[in-house]
Tab-separated table of C-alpha atoms in Angstrom:
chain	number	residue	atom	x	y	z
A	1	UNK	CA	-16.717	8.589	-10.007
A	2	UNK	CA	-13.372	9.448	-11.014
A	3	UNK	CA	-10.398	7.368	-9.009
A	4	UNK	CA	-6.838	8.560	-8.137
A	5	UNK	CA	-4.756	8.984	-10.714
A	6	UNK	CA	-0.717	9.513	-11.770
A	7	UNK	CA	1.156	10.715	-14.752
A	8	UNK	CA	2.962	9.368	-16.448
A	9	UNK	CA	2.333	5.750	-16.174
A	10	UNK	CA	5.751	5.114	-17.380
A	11	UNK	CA	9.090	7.182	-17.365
A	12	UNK	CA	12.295	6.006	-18.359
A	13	UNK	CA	15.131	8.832	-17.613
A	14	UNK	CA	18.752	8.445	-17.924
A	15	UNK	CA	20.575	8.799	-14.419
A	16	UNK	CA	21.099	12.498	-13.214
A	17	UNK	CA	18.119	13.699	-14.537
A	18	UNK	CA	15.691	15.156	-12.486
A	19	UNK	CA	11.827	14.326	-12.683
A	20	UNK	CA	8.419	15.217	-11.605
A	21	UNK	CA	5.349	12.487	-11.030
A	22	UNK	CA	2.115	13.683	-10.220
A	23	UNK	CA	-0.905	13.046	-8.601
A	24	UNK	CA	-4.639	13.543	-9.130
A	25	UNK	CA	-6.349	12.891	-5.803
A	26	UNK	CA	-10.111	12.031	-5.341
A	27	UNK	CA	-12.015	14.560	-5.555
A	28	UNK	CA	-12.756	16.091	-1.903
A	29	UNK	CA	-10.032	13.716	-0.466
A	30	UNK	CA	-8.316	16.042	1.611
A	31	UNK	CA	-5.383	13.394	2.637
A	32	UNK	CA	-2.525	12.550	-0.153
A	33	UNK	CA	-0.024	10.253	0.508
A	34	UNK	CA	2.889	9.281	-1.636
A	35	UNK	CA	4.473	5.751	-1.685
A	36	UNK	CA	7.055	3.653	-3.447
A	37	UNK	CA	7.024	-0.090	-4.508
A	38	UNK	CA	10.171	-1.404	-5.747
A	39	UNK	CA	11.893	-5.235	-5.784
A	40	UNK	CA	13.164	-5.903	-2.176
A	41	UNK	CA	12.275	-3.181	-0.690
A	42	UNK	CA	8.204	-3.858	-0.823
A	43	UNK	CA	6.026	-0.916	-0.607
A	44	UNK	CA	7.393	2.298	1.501
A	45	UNK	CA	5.332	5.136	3.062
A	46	UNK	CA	7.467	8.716	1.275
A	47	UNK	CA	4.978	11.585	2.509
A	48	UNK	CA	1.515	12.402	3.666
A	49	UNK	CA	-0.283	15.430	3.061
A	50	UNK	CA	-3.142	17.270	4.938
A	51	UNK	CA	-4.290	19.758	3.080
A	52	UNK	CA	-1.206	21.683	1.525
A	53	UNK	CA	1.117	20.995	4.083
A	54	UNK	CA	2.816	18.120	4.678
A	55	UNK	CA	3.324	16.683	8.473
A	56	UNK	CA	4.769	13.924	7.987
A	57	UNK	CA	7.866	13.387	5.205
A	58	UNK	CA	9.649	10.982	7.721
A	59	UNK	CA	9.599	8.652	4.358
A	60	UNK	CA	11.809	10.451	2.004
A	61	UNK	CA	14.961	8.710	1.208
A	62	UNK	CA	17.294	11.633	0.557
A	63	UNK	CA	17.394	15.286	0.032
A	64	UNK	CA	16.637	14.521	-3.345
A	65	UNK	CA	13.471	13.791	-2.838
A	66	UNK	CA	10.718	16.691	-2.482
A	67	UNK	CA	7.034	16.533	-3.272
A	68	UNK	CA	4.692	19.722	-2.882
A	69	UNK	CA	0.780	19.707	-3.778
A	70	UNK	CA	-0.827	22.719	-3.897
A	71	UNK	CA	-4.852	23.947	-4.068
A	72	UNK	CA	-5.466	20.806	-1.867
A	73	UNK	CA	-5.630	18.865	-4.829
A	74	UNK	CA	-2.788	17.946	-6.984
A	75	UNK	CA	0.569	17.037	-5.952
A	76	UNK	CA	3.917	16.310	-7.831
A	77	UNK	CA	6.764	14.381	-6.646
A	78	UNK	CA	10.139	15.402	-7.870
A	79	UNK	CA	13.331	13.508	-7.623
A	80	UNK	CA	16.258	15.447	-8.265
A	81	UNK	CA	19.731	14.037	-10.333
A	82	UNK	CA	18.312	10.470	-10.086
A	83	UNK	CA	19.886	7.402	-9.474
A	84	UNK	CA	19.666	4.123	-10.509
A	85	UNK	CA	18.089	2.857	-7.196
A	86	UNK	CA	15.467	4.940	-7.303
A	87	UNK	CA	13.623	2.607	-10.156
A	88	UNK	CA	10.471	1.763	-8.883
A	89	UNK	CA	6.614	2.280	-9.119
A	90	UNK	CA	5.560	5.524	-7.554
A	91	UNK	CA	2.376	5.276	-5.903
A	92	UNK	CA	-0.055	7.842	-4.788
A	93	UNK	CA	-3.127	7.173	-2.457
A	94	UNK	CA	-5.710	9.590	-0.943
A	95	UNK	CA	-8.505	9.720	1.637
A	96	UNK	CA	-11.093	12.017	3.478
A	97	UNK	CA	-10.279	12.878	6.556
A	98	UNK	CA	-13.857	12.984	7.160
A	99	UNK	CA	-14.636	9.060	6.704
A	100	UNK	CA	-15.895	7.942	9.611
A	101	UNK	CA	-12.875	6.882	10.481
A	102	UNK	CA	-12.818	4.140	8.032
A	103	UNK	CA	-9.143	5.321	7.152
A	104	UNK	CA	-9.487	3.795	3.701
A	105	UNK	CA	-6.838	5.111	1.831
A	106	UNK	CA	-7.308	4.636	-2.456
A	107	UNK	CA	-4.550	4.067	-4.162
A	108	UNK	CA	-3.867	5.160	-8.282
A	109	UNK	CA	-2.510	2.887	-10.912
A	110	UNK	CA	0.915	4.240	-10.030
A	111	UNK	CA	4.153	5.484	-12.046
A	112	UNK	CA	6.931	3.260	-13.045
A	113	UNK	CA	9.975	5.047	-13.174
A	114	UNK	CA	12.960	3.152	-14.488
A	115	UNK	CA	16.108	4.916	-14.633
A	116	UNK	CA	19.112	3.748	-16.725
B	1	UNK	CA	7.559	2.581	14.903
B	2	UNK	CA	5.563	-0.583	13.323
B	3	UNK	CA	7.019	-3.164	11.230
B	4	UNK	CA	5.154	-5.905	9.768
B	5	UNK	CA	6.152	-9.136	8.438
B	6	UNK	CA	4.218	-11.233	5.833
B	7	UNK	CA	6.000	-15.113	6.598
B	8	UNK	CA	5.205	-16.236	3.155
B	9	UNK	CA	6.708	-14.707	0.012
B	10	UNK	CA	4.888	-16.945	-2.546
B	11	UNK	CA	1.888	-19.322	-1.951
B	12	UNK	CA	1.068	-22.196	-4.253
B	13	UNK	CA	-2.159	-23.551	-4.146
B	14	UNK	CA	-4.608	-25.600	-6.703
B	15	UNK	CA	-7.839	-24.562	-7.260
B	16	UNK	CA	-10.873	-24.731	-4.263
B	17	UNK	CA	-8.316	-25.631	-1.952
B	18	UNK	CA	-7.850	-23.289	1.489
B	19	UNK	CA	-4.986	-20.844	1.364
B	20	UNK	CA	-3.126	-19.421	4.429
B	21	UNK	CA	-1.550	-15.711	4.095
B	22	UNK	CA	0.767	-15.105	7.225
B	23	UNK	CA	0.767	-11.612	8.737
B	24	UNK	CA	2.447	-10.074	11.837
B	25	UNK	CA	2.792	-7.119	13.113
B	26	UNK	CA	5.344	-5.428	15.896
B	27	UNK	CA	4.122	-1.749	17.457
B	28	UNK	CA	4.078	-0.081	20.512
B	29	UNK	CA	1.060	1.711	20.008
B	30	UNK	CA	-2.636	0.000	19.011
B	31	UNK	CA	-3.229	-0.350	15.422
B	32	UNK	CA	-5.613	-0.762	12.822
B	33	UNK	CA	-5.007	-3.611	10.283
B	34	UNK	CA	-5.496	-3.981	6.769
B	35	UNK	CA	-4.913	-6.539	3.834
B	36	UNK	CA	-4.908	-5.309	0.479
B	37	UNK	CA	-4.473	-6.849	-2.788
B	38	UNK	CA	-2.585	-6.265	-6.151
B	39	UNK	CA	-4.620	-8.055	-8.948
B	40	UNK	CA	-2.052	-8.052	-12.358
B	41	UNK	CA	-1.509	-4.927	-14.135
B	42	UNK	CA	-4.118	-3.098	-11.676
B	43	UNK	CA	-3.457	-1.035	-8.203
B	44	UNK	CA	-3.682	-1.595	-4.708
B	45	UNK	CA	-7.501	-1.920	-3.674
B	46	UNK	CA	-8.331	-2.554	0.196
B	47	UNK	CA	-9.589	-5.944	0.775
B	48	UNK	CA	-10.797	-6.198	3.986
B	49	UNK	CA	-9.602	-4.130	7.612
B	50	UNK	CA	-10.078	-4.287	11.538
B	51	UNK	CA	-10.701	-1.456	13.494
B	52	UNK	CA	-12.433	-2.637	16.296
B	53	UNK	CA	-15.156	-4.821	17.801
B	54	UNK	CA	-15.422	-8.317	16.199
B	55	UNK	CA	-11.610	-9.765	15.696
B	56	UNK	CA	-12.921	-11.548	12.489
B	57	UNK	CA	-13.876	-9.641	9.393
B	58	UNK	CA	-14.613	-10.466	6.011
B	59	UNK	CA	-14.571	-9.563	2.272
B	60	UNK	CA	-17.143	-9.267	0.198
B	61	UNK	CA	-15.414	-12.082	-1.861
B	62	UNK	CA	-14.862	-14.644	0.571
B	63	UNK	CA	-11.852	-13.685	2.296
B	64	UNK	CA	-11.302	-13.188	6.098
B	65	UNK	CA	-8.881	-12.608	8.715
B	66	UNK	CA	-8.361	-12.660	12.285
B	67	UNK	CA	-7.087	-10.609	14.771
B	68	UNK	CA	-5.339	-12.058	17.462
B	69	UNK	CA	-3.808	-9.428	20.101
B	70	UNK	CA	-1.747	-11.920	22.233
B	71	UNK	CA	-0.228	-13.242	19.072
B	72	UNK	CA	-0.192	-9.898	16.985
B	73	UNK	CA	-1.156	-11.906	14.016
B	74	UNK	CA	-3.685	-10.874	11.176
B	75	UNK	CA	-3.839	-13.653	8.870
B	76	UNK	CA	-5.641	-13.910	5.947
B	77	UNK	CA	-8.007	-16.946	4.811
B	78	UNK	CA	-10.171	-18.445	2.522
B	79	UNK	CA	-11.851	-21.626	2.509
B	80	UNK	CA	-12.041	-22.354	-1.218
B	81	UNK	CA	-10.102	-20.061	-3.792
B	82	UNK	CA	-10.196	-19.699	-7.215
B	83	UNK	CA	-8.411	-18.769	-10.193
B	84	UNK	CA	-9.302	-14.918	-10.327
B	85	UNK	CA	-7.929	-15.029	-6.554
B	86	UNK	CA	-4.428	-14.750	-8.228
B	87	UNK	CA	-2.680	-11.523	-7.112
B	88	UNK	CA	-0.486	-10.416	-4.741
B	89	UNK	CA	-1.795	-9.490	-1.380
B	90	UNK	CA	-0.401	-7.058	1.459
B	91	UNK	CA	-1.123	-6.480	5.386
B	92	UNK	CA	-0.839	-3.102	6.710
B	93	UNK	CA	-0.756	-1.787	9.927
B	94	UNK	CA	-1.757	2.187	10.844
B	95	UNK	CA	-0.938	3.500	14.448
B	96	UNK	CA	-3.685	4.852	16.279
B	97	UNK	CA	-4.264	8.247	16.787
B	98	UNK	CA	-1.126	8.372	14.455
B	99	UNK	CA	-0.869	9.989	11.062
B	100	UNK	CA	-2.641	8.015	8.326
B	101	UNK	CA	0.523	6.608	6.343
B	102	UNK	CA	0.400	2.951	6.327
B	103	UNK	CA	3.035	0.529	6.708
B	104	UNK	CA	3.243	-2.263	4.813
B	105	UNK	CA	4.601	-6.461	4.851
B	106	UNK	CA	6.486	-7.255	1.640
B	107	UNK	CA	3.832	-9.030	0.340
B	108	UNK	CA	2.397	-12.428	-0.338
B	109	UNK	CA	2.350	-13.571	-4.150
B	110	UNK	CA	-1.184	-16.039	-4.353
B	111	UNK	CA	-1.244	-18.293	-7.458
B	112	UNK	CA	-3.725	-20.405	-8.208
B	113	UNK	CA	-3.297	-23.387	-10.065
B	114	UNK	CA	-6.254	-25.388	-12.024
């Protein structure tokens, strides 16, 4: 079946712009998460979702940061008057909360956002 | 909080020789642990996890790892690896009973060398 996936694969957007990333999770998954990959800085948890809300954004590295997903499906992640330092691949995972408890989260191919 | 720390940033290693890939882990809670791996140009797919019972689990491709409590060490192993084995390869760690984020080790960078 169909796996998790993000668009665009690749943004490049000069600094101060804002953008938006989304997310197509598994169908079904009910869980969303939302992480980033970048040089030094290896691979950080941003957000989880449950659903449409979102209980845990402890992540987030600024105000500028703010995702939303709505329908319990797709979500977008938007990064306001970018920076520089927020080049990096943009990775979004889900799962079903009703695994088993085998907490396997599946990840997509991820965005690379490079901003100049 | 849990923090995890992969020792190793870049292993070496020829062709059907055994390969090492450090992990530990620091939390004040139980966890669950993970190892996933990065093949090039592809995304993160799970490799192999603990959640309880047996401390030693294994992949479908050879791999396994330990969990050692007194140590809080999840290392990963593999008697014999092989070219395709090239990739880069994380440990996680989830709280239990915690929200499901994950929290990863910077990494270990495998390459295998005919």
């Amino acid at each position: 079946g169909a796996g998790v996936s993000q668009s665009p694969s690749n943004k490049v957007t000069e600094k101060g712009k804002d953008v938006e990333l989304r997310c197509d999770p598994i169908s079904g998954h009910t869980a969303l998460y939302w992480y980033r990959q970048s040089l030094g800085q290896g691979l950080e948890f941003l957000i989880y979702f449950q659903g449409n809300s979102a209980p845990d954004k402890s992540g987030l590295p600024s105000d500028r940061f703010s995702a939303e997903r709505t329908g319990g499906s797709v979500s977008t992640l938007t990064i306001q008057r970018t920076q520089q330092e927020d080049s990096a691949v943009y990775l979004c995972a889900s799962s079903s909360s009703s695994d088993g408890g085998n907490y396997e989260q599946y990840f997509g191919p991820g965005t690379r956002l490079t901003v100049t | 909080a849990q923090s995890v720390t992969q020792l190793d940033s870049q292993v070496p290693v020829f062709e059907e020789a055994p390969v090492e890939l450090r992990c530990n882990y620091s939390s004040s809670v139980s966890v669950y642990l993970f190892w996933y791996v990065q093949y090039p140009n592809q995304g993160l797919q799970l490799l192999l996890k603990y959640l309880s019972g047996s401390t030693l689990v294994e992949s479908i491709n050879g791999f396994e790892a330990e969990f050692n409590k007194s140590q809080t060490s999840f290392h990963l192993r593999k008697p014999s690896v092989h070219i395709s084995d090239t990739a880069e390869y994380f440990c996680a760690v989830k709280a239990r009973g915690g929200y499901n984020k994950l929290i990863f080790g910077a990494g270990t960078r495998l390459a295998v060398h005919p």
